[in-house]
mmCIF file of C-alpha atoms in Angstrom:
data_model
loop_
_atom_site.group_PDB
_atom_site.id
_atom_site.type_symbol
_atom_site.label_atom_id
_atom_site.label_comp_id
_atom_site.label_asym_id
_atom_site.label_seq_id
_atom_site.Cartn_x
_atom_site.Cartn_y
_atom_site.Cartn_z
ATOM 1 C CA UNK A 1 0.000 0.000 0.000
ATOM 2 C CA UNK A 2 2.979 2.225 -0.496
ATOM 3 C CA UNK A 3 2.329 5.634 -2.073
ATOM 4 C CA UNK A 4 -1.404 5.083 -2.475
ATOM 5 C CA UNK A 5 -3.246 8.402 -2.581
ATOM 6 C CA UNK A 6 -6.916 8.892 -1.951
ATOM 7 C CA UNK A 7 -9.007 11.911 -2.830
ATOM 8 C CA UNK A 8 -11.283 13.663 -0.364
ATOM 9 C CA UNK A 9 -14.176 12.253 -2.390
ATOM 10 C CA UNK A 10 -12.832 8.705 -1.995
ATOM 11 C CA UNK A 11 -12.669 9.090 1.767
ATOM 12 C CA UNK A 12 -16.080 10.768 1.925
ATOM 13 C CA UNK A 13 -17.563 7.926 -0.128
ATOM 14 C CA UNK A 14 -16.046 5.383 2.253
ATOM 15 C CA UNK A 15 -17.511 7.233 5.217
ATOM 16 C CA UNK A 16 -20.965 7.188 3.626
ATOM 17 C CA UNK A 17 -20.588 3.498 2.830
ATOM 18 C CA UNK A 18 -19.841 2.705 6.480
ATOM 19 C CA UNK A 19 -22.551 5.005 7.864
ATOM 20 C CA UNK A 20 -25.179 3.431 5.617
ATOM 21 C CA UNK A 21 -23.952 -0.133 6.078
ATOM 22 C CA UNK A 22 -24.041 0.171 9.861
ATOM 23 C CA UNK A 23 -27.262 2.226 9.942
ATOM 24 C CA UNK A 24 -25.519 4.815 12.092
ATOM 25 C CA UNK A 25 -27.464 7.435 13.976
ATOM 26 C CA UNK A 26 -27.318 11.091 12.978
ATOM 27 C CA UNK A 27 -25.039 11.740 15.946
ATOM 28 C CA UNK A 28 -22.572 9.050 14.830
ATOM 29 C CA UNK A 29 -22.656 10.283 11.244
ATOM 30 C CA UNK A 30 -22.090 13.876 12.411
ATOM 31 C CA UNK A 31 -19.000 12.736 14.314
ATOM 32 C CA UNK A 32 -17.668 10.925 11.255
ATOM 33 C CA UNK A 33 -18.254 14.052 9.154
ATOM 34 C CA UNK A 34 -16.429 16.191 11.721
ATOM 35 C CA UNK A 35 -13.520 13.753 11.579
ATOM 36 C CA UNK A 36 -13.508 13.888 7.784
ATOM 37 C CA UNK A 37 -13.550 17.696 7.830
ATOM 38 C CA UNK A 38 -10.679 17.734 10.330
ATOM 39 C CA UNK A 39 -8.610 15.374 8.163
ATOM 40 C CA UNK A 40 -9.198 17.551 5.117
ATOM 41 C CA UNK A 41 -8.416 20.834 6.891
ATOM 42 C CA UNK A 42 -5.351 19.425 8.674
ATOM 43 C CA UNK A 43 -3.993 18.206 5.344
ATOM 44 C CA UNK A 44 -4.176 21.829 4.176
ATOM 45 C CA UNK A 45 -2.915 23.409 7.417
ATOM 46 C CA UNK A 46 -1.264 21.282 10.107
ATOM 47 C CA UNK A 47 -1.667 23.959 12.776
ATOM 48 C CA UNK A 48 -5.437 24.464 12.390
ATOM 49 C CA UNK A 49 -7.474 24.106 15.585
ATOM 50 C CA UNK A 50 -10.641 22.097 16.081
ATOM 51 C CA UNK A 51 -12.574 25.338 16.604
ATOM 52 C CA UNK A 52 -11.324 26.558 13.214
ATOM 53 C CA UNK A 53 -12.366 23.290 11.568
ATOM 54 C CA UNK A 54 -15.823 23.647 13.086
ATOM 55 C CA UNK A 55 -16.073 27.295 11.988
ATOM 56 C CA UNK A 56 -15.057 26.321 8.444
ATOM 57 C CA UNK A 57 -17.768 23.687 8.036
ATOM 58 C CA UNK A 58 -20.674 24.408 10.391
ATOM 59 C CA UNK A 59 -23.017 27.359 10.827
ATOM 60 C CA UNK A 60 -23.134 26.893 14.612
ATOM 61 C CA UNK A 61 -20.459 28.087 16.991
ATOM 62 C CA UNK A 62 -17.713 25.688 18.058
ATOM 63 C CA UNK A 63 -19.319 25.475 21.521
ATOM 64 C CA UNK A 64 -22.678 24.583 19.983
ATOM 65 C CA UNK A 65 -21.199 21.899 17.733
ATOM 66 C CA UNK A 66 -19.169 20.443 20.619
ATOM 67 C CA UNK A 67 -22.388 20.234 22.666
ATOM 68 C CA UNK A 68 -23.769 17.663 20.214
ATOM 69 C CA UNK A 69 -21.596 15.099 21.996
ATOM 70 C CA UNK A 70 -21.958 16.312 25.588
ATOM 71 C CA UNK A 71 -23.064 13.501 27.895
ATOM 72 C CA UNK A 72 -23.025 11.065 24.997
ATOM 73 C CA UNK A 73 -23.697 7.552 26.205
#
């Protein structure tokens, strides 16, 4: 698997495949999307913060988006 490159679309497609195949909840899918957005943004800028990733991709504030997983059980 040396030097294999994947596009953002490839990774996004894989995420959707897993989310659908496992019938994930909206909360689980949101977390996977946040992870995907963080991977993409960090590949562009290694020093970006999570709050900046959230601000780049979500209309809510970082605190609001973080609250989606507060007390998650």
